[in-house]
Short mmCIF file of C-alpha atoms in Angstrom, two decimals:
data_model
loop_
_atom_site.label_atom_id
_atom_site.label_comp_id
_atom_site.label_asym_id
_atom_site.label_seq_id
_atom_site.Cartn_x
_atom_site.Cartn_y
_atom_site.Cartn_z
CA MET A 575 -0.03 0.32 -0.13
CA ARG A 576 2.66 2.27 0.79
CA PHE A 577 4.67 1.32 -2.47
CA PHE A 578 1.15 2.46 -4.34
CA THR A 579 1.21 5.65 -2.02
CA TRP A 580 4.57 6.35 -3.56
CA THR A 581 4.31 5.33 -6.72
CA LYS A 582 1.20 7.86 -7.44
CA ARG A 583 2.87 10.87 -5.99
CA VAL A 584 6.08 10.34 -7.91
CA LEU A 585 3.39 10.04 -10.83
CA LEU A 586 1.70 13.05 -9.98
CA LEU A 587 5.10 15.38 -9.86
CA SER A 588 6.17 13.80 -12.93
CA LEU A 589 2.77 14.92 -14.69
CA LEU A 590 3.00 18.95 -12.92
CA SER A 591 7.07 19.20 -13.66
CA PHE A 592 6.36 18.20 -17.42
CA ALA A 593 2.74 20.30 -17.62
CA PHE A 594 5.50 23.26 -16.11
CA ALA A 595 7.88 22.76 -17.85
CA LEU A 596 9.52 24.73 -20.62
CA PRO A 597 7.90 25.32 -24.52
CA PRO A 598 8.77 22.72 -26.95
CA ASP A 599 10.80 25.74 -29.26
CA TYR A 600 13.04 26.34 -25.30
CA LEU A 601 13.87 22.41 -25.28
CA PHE A 602 14.39 22.95 -28.26
CA TYR A 603 16.87 26.14 -28.81
CA GLN A 604 19.01 24.92 -26.02
CA LYS A 605 19.64 21.86 -28.06
CA VAL A 606 20.78 24.66 -31.13
CA LYS A 607 22.93 26.71 -28.85
CA GLU A 608 25.26 23.17 -28.74
CA ASN A 609 24.51 21.77 -31.44
CA PRO A 610 24.40 24.70 -34.39
CA SER A 611 23.25 22.29 -36.63
CA LEU A 612 20.33 21.67 -35.61
CA ALA A 613 19.64 25.41 -36.80
CA LYS A 614 17.09 24.63 -39.75
CA GLU A 615 15.82 21.79 -38.45
CA PHE A 616 13.99 24.78 -35.12
CA LEU A 617 13.47 27.26 -38.66
CA LYS A 618 10.99 24.60 -39.72
CA ARG A 619 9.37 23.19 -36.43
CA PHE A 620 8.36 26.40 -35.34
CA PRO A 621 8.82 28.66 -38.10
CA ASP A 622 6.68 31.53 -35.41
CA SER A 623 8.88 31.13 -32.22
CA VAL A 624 10.28 34.66 -30.55
CA LEU A 625 13.40 32.31 -30.37
CA ARG A 626 13.65 32.88 -34.48
CA ASP A 627 16.05 35.63 -34.61
CA SER A 628 18.25 34.30 -32.52
CA VAL A 629 17.95 31.56 -34.21
CA LEU A 630 19.00 33.24 -37.95
CA LEU A 631 21.78 34.74 -35.45
CA ILE A 632 23.24 31.43 -35.30
CA LEU A 633 22.87 30.18 -39.09
CA ALA A 634 24.45 34.62 -40.13
CA ARG A 635 27.57 33.41 -38.52
CA LYS A 636 28.45 31.10 -41.25
CA GLU A 637 25.95 31.74 -43.78
CA PRO A 638 26.20 35.24 -43.90
CA GLN A 639 22.78 35.85 -46.38
CA TYR A 640 20.59 34.83 -42.82
CA LEU A 641 21.39 38.54 -41.44
CA LYS A 642 18.94 40.16 -44.37
CA LEU A 643 16.49 37.83 -42.88
CA ILE A 644 16.26 39.71 -38.48
CA ASP A 645 14.49 42.01 -36.92
CA PRO A 646 17.20 43.11 -34.46
CA TYR A 647 15.35 44.12 -32.39
CA ARG A 648 14.17 40.29 -31.74
CA LEU A 649 17.40 40.13 -30.12
CA SER A 650 18.88 40.55 -26.89
CA GLN A 651 21.25 43.42 -25.90
CA GLY A 652 24.33 40.97 -26.60
CA GLN A 653 22.84 39.02 -29.50
CA ARG A 654 21.70 42.46 -31.50
CA GLU A 655 25.82 43.35 -30.72
CA GLU A 656 26.56 40.87 -32.51
CA PHE A 657 24.13 41.31 -35.48
CA ILE A 658 25.69 45.26 -36.34
CA ARG A 659 29.85 43.67 -36.07
CA LEU A 660 28.51 40.68 -38.76
CA SER A 661 26.39 43.64 -40.56
CA LYS A 662 28.22 46.99 -40.66
CA ALA A 663 29.05 46.16 -44.45
CA LYS A 664 27.01 45.47 -45.24
CA ARG A 665 24.79 47.90 -47.16
CA GLY A 666 21.30 46.67 -47.13
CA ILE A 667 21.92 46.40 -43.56
CA VAL A 668 22.51 49.30 -42.25
CA LEU A 669 19.77 51.39 -44.54
CA LYS A 670 16.90 49.28 -43.16
CA TYR A 671 17.90 50.41 -39.56
CA PRO A 672 20.97 53.23 -39.57
CA GLU A 673 20.20 53.81 -35.63
CA LEU A 674 22.12 51.04 -35.30
CA PHE A 675 25.36 51.90 -37.75
CA LEU A 676 25.49 55.93 -36.10
CA GLU A 677 29.32 55.02 -36.83
CA GLU A 678 29.15 53.23 -40.15
CA LEU A 679 27.46 55.45 -41.74
CA LYS A 680 30.06 57.93 -43.06
CA ASN A 681 31.59 55.17 -44.37
CA PHE A 682 28.47 54.83 -47.05
CA LYS A 683 28.07 56.74 -50.30
CA PHE A 684 24.93 57.54 -50.10
CA GLY A 685 22.71 58.89 -53.20
CA GLU A 686 20.05 60.77 -52.69
CA GLU A 687 17.14 59.18 -51.88
CA GLU A 688 18.96 56.26 -49.62
CA LYS A 689 20.09 60.14 -47.34
CA ARG A 690 16.58 60.88 -47.46
CA GLU A 691 15.66 57.67 -46.32
CA VAL A 692 17.85 57.38 -43.23
CA ALA A 693 17.47 60.74 -42.23
CA LYS A 694 13.82 60.36 -41.81
CA ARG A 695 14.51 57.27 -40.10
CA LEU A 696 16.75 59.15 -38.08
CA TYR A 697 14.56 62.31 -37.34
CA GLU A 698 10.64 58.99 -36.35
CA ARG A 699 13.27 57.51 -34.42
CA LYS A 700 14.36 61.77 -32.86
CA LEU A 701 18.53 61.30 -33.13
CA ILE A 702 17.88 64.65 -34.76
CA SER A 703 21.76 65.74 -33.80
CA GLU A 704 22.82 62.39 -36.07
CA ILE A 705 21.58 63.53 -39.56
CA LEU A 706 24.27 66.75 -38.63
CA LYS A 707 26.58 64.41 -36.89
CA ALA A 708 26.38 61.82 -40.00
CA ASN A 709 25.85 65.74 -42.70
CA LEU A 710 22.89 63.92 -45.12
CA LYS A 711 21.56 66.93 -46.51
CA VAL A 712 18.02 66.17 -47.98
CA CYS A 713 15.06 68.20 -47.26
CA PRO A 714 13.17 68.86 -44.96
CA TYR A 715 15.26 66.88 -42.22
CA TYR A 716 18.22 68.44 -42.53
CA GLY A 717 16.91 71.67 -42.17
CA ILE A 718 14.36 70.08 -39.81
CA ALA A 719 17.47 69.58 -37.50
CA LEU A 720 19.81 72.86 -37.89
CA TYR A 721 15.99 74.32 -36.71
CA LYS A 722 16.01 71.91 -33.27
CA LYS A 723 19.24 72.68 -32.89
CA ARG A 724 17.84 76.54 -33.04
CA ARG A 725 20.77 77.04 -35.32
CA LEU A 726 17.61 79.08 -36.79
CA ARG A 727 19.79 81.22 -39.59
CA GLU A 728 21.72 77.67 -41.96
CA ALA A 729 18.25 76.09 -40.72
CA LEU A 730 16.36 79.20 -42.76
CA LYS A 731 18.85 79.31 -45.77
CA PHE A 732 18.81 75.43 -45.94
CA LEU A 733 15.00 75.28 -45.68
CA LYS A 734 14.56 77.59 -48.10
CA ALA A 735 15.55 75.80 -51.16
CA CYS A 736 13.52 73.49 -50.26
CA PRO A 737 10.20 73.31 -52.19
CA ASP A 738 8.39 70.54 -49.69
CA LYS A 739 5.10 70.76 -47.24
CA LEU A 740 7.19 69.83 -44.46
CA SER A 741 10.32 72.58 -44.99
CA ARG A 742 8.00 74.86 -45.68
CA LEU A 743 6.22 75.11 -42.03
CA TYR A 744 9.22 74.84 -40.17
CA LEU A 745 10.10 77.87 -43.00
CA ASN A 746 7.31 79.29 -41.63
CA ARG A 747 7.96 78.35 -38.04
CA ILE A 748 11.21 80.43 -38.03
CA TYR A 749 9.48 83.50 -38.95
CA LEU A 750 7.55 83.35 -36.27
CA ARG A 751 10.61 82.79 -34.04
CA LYS A 752 11.90 85.86 -35.08
CA ASN A 753 8.29 87.40 -34.29
CA GLU A 754 8.60 88.43 -38.51
CA ILE A 755 5.24 88.82 -38.47
CA SER A 756 4.58 89.94 -42.15
CA LYS A 757 5.63 86.51 -43.26
CA VAL A 758 3.81 84.06 -41.95
CA TYR A 759 0.54 86.30 -42.37
CA SER A 760 2.39 86.05 -46.17
CA SER A 761 2.26 82.03 -45.47
CA CYS A 762 -0.76 81.82 -43.91
CA LEU A 763 -2.61 83.59 -46.81
CA GLU A 764 -0.82 81.30 -49.17
CA ASP A 765 -1.73 78.61 -47.29
CA LYS A 766 -4.44 77.85 -44.46
CA SER A 767 -2.56 75.04 -42.61
CA PHE A 768 -0.19 77.57 -41.66
CA CYS A 769 -2.55 79.78 -40.08
CA LEU A 770 -3.91 76.92 -37.65
CA ASP A 771 0.31 76.76 -36.40
CA ALA A 772 0.89 80.41 -36.63
CA GLY A 773 -3.25 80.68 -33.94
CA LEU A 774 -1.94 77.43 -32.39
CA PHE A 775 2.52 79.12 -31.34
CA TYR A 776 0.37 82.47 -30.40
CA PHE A 777 -2.19 80.93 -28.07
CA PHE A 778 0.91 79.36 -26.21
CA LYS A 779 2.55 82.12 -26.33
CA GLY A 780 -0.46 83.93 -24.78
CA LEU A 781 -0.50 86.79 -26.80
CA LEU A 782 -4.79 86.10 -27.34
CA PRO A 783 -5.75 88.41 -30.11
CA LEU A 784 -2.52 87.30 -33.12
CA SER A 785 -3.33 83.99 -32.46
CA GLU A 786 -7.06 85.38 -32.51
CA LEU A 787 -6.40 86.44 -35.81
CA PHE A 788 -4.77 83.65 -37.28
CA LEU A 789 -7.26 80.89 -36.21
CA GLU A 790 -9.76 82.48 -37.87
CA LYS A 791 -8.45 82.24 -41.40
CA ALA A 792 -7.32 78.17 -40.56
CA ARG A 793 -9.40 75.79 -42.53
CA GLU A 794 -12.34 74.54 -40.51
CA SER A 795 -10.88 71.18 -37.59
CA PHE A 796 -11.55 70.91 -33.91
CA ARG A 797 -8.13 72.82 -33.09
CA LYS A 798 -9.34 76.12 -34.55
CA ASN A 799 -12.34 75.52 -32.92
CA PHE A 800 -10.91 74.47 -29.81
CA TYR A 801 -9.20 76.84 -28.91
CA LEU A 802 -11.07 79.45 -30.70
CA GLY A 803 -13.40 78.29 -28.07
CA LEU A 804 -10.18 78.30 -25.38
CA ILE A 805 -9.70 82.83 -26.51
CA SER A 806 -13.46 83.50 -25.62
CA TYR A 807 -13.43 80.99 -22.17
CA ILE A 808 -10.35 82.90 -21.08
CA ARG A 809 -12.51 86.77 -22.14
CA GLY A 810 -14.80 85.38 -20.45
CA ASP A 811 -17.10 84.91 -23.38
CA TYR A 812 -19.27 82.54 -22.26
CA SER A 813 -22.19 82.70 -25.42
CA LYS A 814 -19.47 82.35 -27.61
CA ALA A 815 -17.18 80.32 -25.96
CA ILE A 816 -19.77 77.48 -26.36
CA THR A 817 -20.38 78.60 -30.51
CA TYR A 818 -17.15 77.54 -30.96
CA LEU A 819 -16.59 74.86 -28.17
CA SER A 820 -20.01 72.91 -30.00
CA ARG A 821 -18.67 73.22 -33.79
CA ALA A 822 -15.06 71.75 -32.16
CA LYS A 823 -17.45 69.28 -31.24
CA LYS A 824 -19.03 67.72 -34.00
CA LEU A 825 -16.05 67.84 -35.24
CA SER A 826 -13.78 65.82 -33.36
CA LYS A 827 -12.69 62.79 -33.49
CA GLY A 828 -11.36 60.07 -31.67
CA LYS A 829 -13.25 59.52 -28.22
CA GLU A 830 -10.33 61.28 -26.54
CA GLU A 831 -11.53 64.73 -28.04
CA LEU A 832 -15.52 64.56 -27.43
CA SER A 833 -14.04 64.78 -23.80
CA ARG A 834 -11.81 67.25 -23.43
CA VAL A 835 -14.40 69.59 -25.91
CA SER A 836 -17.12 68.64 -23.87
CA PHE A 837 -15.74 69.37 -20.63
CA PHE A 838 -15.01 72.51 -21.66
CA LEU A 839 -18.74 72.87 -22.46
CA ALA A 840 -19.72 71.93 -19.58
CA LYS A 841 -17.97 74.97 -17.54
CA ALA A 842 -18.98 77.35 -20.16
CA LYS A 843 -22.82 76.48 -19.93
CA ALA A 844 -22.17 77.16 -16.38
CA ASN A 845 -20.06 79.49 -16.16
CA LEU A 846 -24.32 81.31 -17.88
CA GLY A 847 -25.76 79.01 -15.17
CA LYS A 848 -27.37 76.85 -18.07
CA ASP A 849 -27.87 73.36 -17.63
CA PHE A 850 -24.87 71.17 -18.44
CA LYS A 851 -25.74 67.93 -16.97
CA ASN A 852 -24.83 66.37 -20.38
CA GLU A 853 -22.75 67.94 -21.90
CA LEU A 854 -21.07 65.82 -18.89
CA LEU A 855 -22.56 63.41 -19.26
CA ASP A 856 -20.84 62.92 -23.31
CA SER A 857 -17.50 63.57 -21.96
CA SER A 858 -17.37 61.29 -19.05
CA ARG A 859 -18.31 58.35 -21.88
CA GLY A 860 -15.20 59.00 -23.70
CA LYS A 861 -11.68 58.82 -23.11
CA GLY A 862 -8.87 59.98 -20.88
CA PHE A 863 -8.22 63.12 -17.71
CA TYR A 864 -11.43 64.47 -18.96
CA ALA A 865 -14.29 61.61 -19.23
CA LEU A 866 -12.17 60.32 -15.88
CA ILE A 867 -12.97 64.09 -14.28
CA SER A 868 -16.07 64.24 -15.79
CA SER A 869 -17.44 60.32 -13.84
CA LEU A 870 -16.10 61.29 -10.95
CA LEU A 871 -18.09 64.53 -10.26
CA LEU A 872 -21.17 63.19 -11.81
CA PHE A 873 -20.42 59.23 -10.25
CA LYS A 874 -18.23 59.74 -6.95
CA ASN A 875 -16.55 57.38 -7.91
CA TYR A 876 -14.87 55.89 -11.60
CA LEU A 877 -13.90 52.30 -11.81
CA LYS A 878 -15.70 49.35 -9.92
CA VAL A 879 -13.52 46.59 -10.13
CA GLU A 880 -14.87 43.01 -9.26
CA LYS A 881 -11.69 40.76 -8.41
CA VAL A 882 -12.02 37.34 -11.09
CA GLU A 883 -10.38 34.98 -7.56
CA ALA A 884 -12.11 31.35 -9.64
CA LYS A 885 -9.54 32.63 -12.88
CA LEU A 886 -6.47 33.30 -11.52
CA LYS A 887 -4.83 29.95 -11.43
CA GLU A 888 -6.14 29.27 -15.57
CA THR A 889 -2.80 29.83 -17.20
CA THR A 890 -1.79 29.17 -20.41
CA LEU A 891 2.08 28.91 -19.55
CA ASN A 892 5.02 28.56 -16.80
CA TRP A 893 5.75 32.38 -17.35
CA LYS A 894 8.19 31.55 -13.92
CA GLU A 895 9.76 29.38 -16.60
CA ILE A 896 10.06 31.09 -18.91
CA TYR A 897 11.43 34.01 -16.31
CA ASP A 898 13.26 32.32 -15.29
CA PHE A 899 15.27 31.04 -18.85
CA SER A 900 15.38 35.00 -20.20
CA PRO A 901 13.36 38.01 -19.60
CA PHE A 902 13.84 39.25 -22.79
CA TYR A 903 11.96 35.71 -24.18
CA PHE A 904 9.90 36.42 -22.02
CA ARG A 905 8.66 39.94 -23.03
CA LEU A 906 8.32 38.66 -26.46
CA GLU A 907 6.27 35.65 -25.86
CA VAL A 908 3.38 38.09 -23.26
CA LEU A 909 3.73 40.47 -26.83
CA LYS A 910 3.05 37.76 -29.34
CA ARG A 911 -0.39 35.19 -27.14
CA LYS A 912 -1.01 39.10 -25.44
CA ASP A 913 -4.28 38.56 -26.60
CA ARG A 914 -4.96 34.61 -26.02
CA LEU A 915 -3.70 35.31 -22.56
CA SER A 916 -5.83 34.41 -19.37
CA TYR A 917 -6.93 36.80 -16.44
CA GLY A 918 -4.29 34.31 -14.39
CA ASP A 919 -1.33 34.63 -16.90
CA TYR A 920 -1.83 37.90 -15.88
CA ALA A 921 -1.26 38.10 -12.38
CA GLN A 922 1.69 36.17 -13.32
CA ILE A 923 3.42 37.99 -15.68
CA ILE A 924 2.52 41.22 -13.45
CA LYS A 925 4.65 39.57 -10.72
CA LEU A 926 8.06 39.31 -12.23
CA ASP A 927 7.09 41.63 -14.99
CA PRO A 928 5.14 45.01 -14.10
CA TYR A 929 5.31 46.43 -17.37
CA ILE A 930 5.51 44.19 -20.07
CA GLY A 931 1.90 43.34 -17.61
CA ALA A 932 0.64 47.08 -17.70
CA LYS A 933 1.60 47.34 -21.48
CA VAL A 934 -0.27 44.96 -22.62
CA SER A 935 -2.70 44.16 -19.76
CA PRO A 936 -6.68 44.50 -20.76
CA PHE A 937 -7.47 44.21 -16.97
CA LEU A 938 -7.35 47.64 -15.00
CA GLU A 939 -6.59 46.76 -12.10
CA PHE A 940 -2.93 45.17 -13.53
CA LYS A 941 -2.59 47.49 -15.64
CA TYR A 942 -2.48 50.26 -12.62
CA PRO A 943 0.00 47.34 -10.24
CA ARG A 944 2.15 49.28 -8.38
CA PRO A 945 5.42 46.76 -7.43
CA TYR A 946 8.06 47.70 -5.20
CA LYS A 947 5.49 47.87 -2.32
CA ILE A 948 7.68 47.64 0.92
CA TRP A 949 10.34 51.28 -0.59
CA VAL A 950 7.16 52.96 -2.43
CA LYS A 951 5.53 53.32 1.41
CA LEU A 952 8.88 53.50 3.31
CA ALA A 953 9.20 57.03 0.94
CA SER A 954 5.53 57.77 1.03
CA ALA A 955 6.18 57.85 4.68
CA ARG A 956 9.32 59.45 4.93
CA PHE A 957 8.93 62.05 2.51
CA LYS A 958 4.27 63.10 3.30
CA VAL A 959 4.03 61.98 -0.37
CA GLU A 960 0.95 59.55 -1.06
CA GLU A 961 1.95 56.67 -2.43
CA GLU A 962 -1.02 57.43 -4.80
CA LEU A 963 0.66 60.14 -6.38
CA ILE A 964 5.01 58.02 -6.33
CA TYR A 965 2.77 55.20 -8.61
CA ALA A 966 1.55 57.74 -10.69
CA VAL A 967 4.79 60.12 -11.64
CA MET A 968 6.51 56.40 -12.35
CA ARG A 969 3.65 54.77 -14.34
CA GLN A 970 4.37 57.78 -16.53
CA GLU A 971 8.70 58.18 -16.54
CA SER A 972 8.92 54.76 -17.28
CA PHE A 973 6.25 52.44 -16.66
CA PHE A 974 7.62 50.07 -13.85
CA ASP A 975 10.93 49.59 -15.69
CA PRO A 976 14.06 50.11 -13.24
CA TYR A 977 16.34 49.78 -15.52
CA ALA A 978 14.90 52.14 -17.87
CA VAL A 979 16.12 55.11 -20.08
CA SER A 980 15.38 57.61 -21.96
CA SER A 981 17.00 59.81 -24.90
CA SER A 982 17.77 62.91 -22.56
CA LYS A 983 19.19 59.95 -20.72
CA ALA A 984 17.30 60.03 -17.48
CA LEU A 985 17.27 56.82 -15.31
CA GLY A 986 15.65 54.23 -13.71
CA LEU A 987 11.46 53.97 -12.64
CA MET A 988 10.79 57.46 -11.20
CA GLN A 989 13.38 58.63 -14.51
CA LEU A 990 16.09 61.02 -13.20
CA LEU A 991 18.66 62.88 -15.23
CA LYS A 992 22.60 62.09 -13.29
CA GLU A 993 22.10 65.72 -11.80
CA THR A 994 18.90 66.22 -10.87
CA ALA A 995 19.56 62.81 -8.61
CA ASP A 996 22.95 64.34 -7.35
CA TRP A 997 20.57 67.72 -6.45
CA VAL A 998 18.10 65.81 -4.17
CA SER A 999 20.61 63.46 -2.78
CA LYS A 1000 22.93 66.23 -1.49
CA ARG A 1001 20.19 68.98 0.00
CA PHE A 1002 18.04 65.65 1.29
CA LYS A 1003 21.44 64.12 2.63
CA ILE A 1004 20.04 60.51 1.33
CA PRO A 1005 23.97 58.58 -0.80
CA TYR A 1006 23.41 56.73 -3.53
CA LYS A 1007 25.38 54.17 -6.11
CA ASN A 1008 22.66 52.76 -8.90
CA LEU A 1009 20.12 54.76 -10.55
CA PHE A 1010 18.42 51.51 -12.07
CA ASN A 1011 17.66 50.79 -8.79
CA PRO A 1012 14.92 50.37 -7.31
CA LYS A 1013 15.88 51.34 -3.56
CA GLU A 1014 17.61 54.13 -4.40
CA ASN A 1015 15.14 55.23 -8.00
CA ILE A 1016 12.05 55.61 -5.86
CA ILE A 1017 13.96 57.05 -2.79
CA LEU A 1018 15.50 59.32 -4.44
CA GLY A 1019 12.13 60.87 -7.40
CA THR A 1020 9.92 60.20 -3.67
CA ALA A 1021 12.20 63.56 -1.81
CA TYR A 1022 12.70 65.39 -5.72
CA LEU A 1023 8.56 64.98 -5.58
CA SER A 1024 8.23 66.36 -1.80
CA TYR A 1025 10.50 69.60 -2.72
CA LEU A 1026 8.37 70.03 -5.35
CA LEU A 1027 4.93 69.94 -3.39
CA LYS A 1028 6.83 72.13 -0.59
CA LEU A 1029 7.93 74.84 -3.40
CA TRP A 1030 4.25 74.90 -4.73
CA LYS A 1031 1.86 75.37 -1.48
CA GLY A 1032 0.14 71.20 -1.92
CA ASN A 1033 -0.27 72.10 -5.60
CA LYS A 1034 -0.49 69.43 -7.66
CA ILE A 1035 -0.34 70.55 -11.10
CA LEU A 1036 2.57 73.00 -10.47
CA ALA A 1037 4.37 69.93 -8.38
CA ILE A 1038 3.95 67.79 -11.49
CA ALA A 1039 4.67 69.59 -14.13
CA SER A 1040 7.73 71.07 -12.99
CA TYR A 1041 8.60 66.57 -12.52
CA ASN A 1042 8.38 66.96 -16.12
CA ALA A 1043 9.73 70.24 -16.97
CA GLY A 1044 11.44 71.59 -13.93
CA PRO A 1045 10.33 74.28 -11.92
CA ASN A 1046 11.81 77.13 -13.15
CA ARG A 1047 9.86 77.20 -16.48
CA VAL A 1048 6.82 76.41 -14.70
CA LYS A 1049 7.40 79.68 -12.09
CA ASN A 1050 7.87 81.80 -15.77
CA TRP A 1051 3.43 80.47 -17.26
CA LYS A 1052 1.11 82.40 -16.73
CA ARG A 1053 -1.62 81.26 -14.40
CA TYR A 1054 -5.16 81.26 -13.85
CA GLU A 1055 -7.28 79.99 -10.78
CA ASP A 1056 -8.22 78.03 -12.94
CA GLU A 1057 -6.33 75.03 -13.00
CA PHE A 1058 -7.90 73.27 -15.91
CA LEU A 1059 -7.80 75.77 -17.97
CA PHE A 1060 -3.62 76.36 -16.39
CA ILE A 1061 -3.24 72.59 -17.83
CA GLU A 1062 -4.32 73.36 -20.83
CA THR A 1063 -2.08 77.01 -21.16
CA ILE A 1064 0.84 74.60 -20.50
CA PRO A 1065 3.20 75.96 -23.33
CA ILE A 1066 5.25 73.72 -23.94
CA ASN A 1067 3.01 70.13 -25.84
CA GLU A 1068 5.13 66.82 -23.99
CA THR A 1069 5.00 68.13 -20.52
CA ARG A 1070 0.81 69.53 -21.74
CA ARG A 1071 0.17 65.68 -22.38
CA TYR A 1072 2.29 64.88 -19.27
CA VAL A 1073 0.15 66.49 -16.81
CA ARG A 1074 -3.62 65.01 -17.98
CA LYS A 1075 -2.08 62.19 -17.78
CA VAL A 1076 0.00 61.98 -14.49
CA LEU A 1077 -2.93 63.70 -12.87
CA GLU A 1078 -5.45 60.20 -14.78
CA ASN A 1079 -3.20 57.72 -13.38
CA TYR A 1080 -3.08 59.79 -9.44
CA TYR A 1081 -7.75 59.43 -9.89
CA ILE A 1082 -7.27 56.09 -11.08
CA TYR A 1083 -5.37 54.69 -8.77
CA LYS A 1084 -7.40 56.74 -5.80
CA SER A 1085 -10.14 55.03 -7.46
CA LEU A 1086 -8.56 51.20 -7.74
CA PRO A 1087 -8.68 49.57 -3.50
#
């Protein structure tokens, strides 16, 4: 009897270990690494595997023709470096992925169309300086790069010779910066699309009469009428604001625009003592920050999350095994299967990698997780900053990726610049060694948030704006008693969107159990 019971246990354990083993393509990949001659067999058996590009790289070591089949962004960092080393003399690959071969670009002589394709790719990747370094003198990208580096005189000279519309738009922006209003006005008369650009430029400069002049001449659009409505709202002409905002509502595309315009339409009607509830309802049915605010105003609660305890054990893979095999392939596997994953899958994924879990999960409680709880609680208690605000900033800054690096070299979970971290460290006497360390990054980021909140006497909107744009910039911005109006008049696009998104995150975290 004991022997029979022992046998059953062994059989059960073997079945469980089989059920939770690595998927077959991972097991076969281990064989390929030991015996590269099996690589072609792997590709036949598992053509859709996330490991495909890694296997192609193994083949390419002896058969370089396989390099052109590889997507380098599906390789780990070490593998990508090998791909670059093997491919740097391959013209076709360099043309396809110029951002990976910045040092090699100067070794190639490109034709005009090839230069344009390379410059366009670098422009789309926000590698503006590299366009100038590689001397890619093609319209419009070289001129735009000069403009963004504030080399306006050179940009003006270059863009004048470019016939395309994007070059003319940036030429117009140079005239705007140089305050050459007559040239801007002439451009507006020639092409009404330039009128909108000029109108928005003057709006965010706070020059409302000039903004109105150009916006009125622009083609009919959501943005034209929305900003004309805001100008009237700022002036206290709520009847005129309602006229423009009603037009903007009819021209809105997508739920976010609908929510935004309906919210301000409700505010304009409220200021005239008119019934505004229907507008607020329309706003709440949309998407984004203003939908959330409208829902809170109407219903006092934005979210209802139902726990799906029974589904927690339903999983399609043993995600821990895959994560232990490679965090990189883990992310690729989640992305590949995201439309087929269960609640239980996401419950596992979010514990292993909050970044990819929050990015792709359809379940709200996993979209807004609370990772690194111990350190967030510690930082919250120490610096008197709400946990929800810490998470709101963290989610927007890094999406919970502790190794995140921005184009401006901000690092880690709270995306701190080295100079900011050093300043905070000195001011608060917080020693640190590594900004990729979650504990150190959260402590420093929260300390900086607490400083900004004190600076602005607890005003979250100004503190959040300062976290993104810096407090010295924010000090120079025009402030309105109406905080929503202040948000919409923030002169930096990135900061305006950032403030809305962090506030949305904050209120969602406040609403979640």
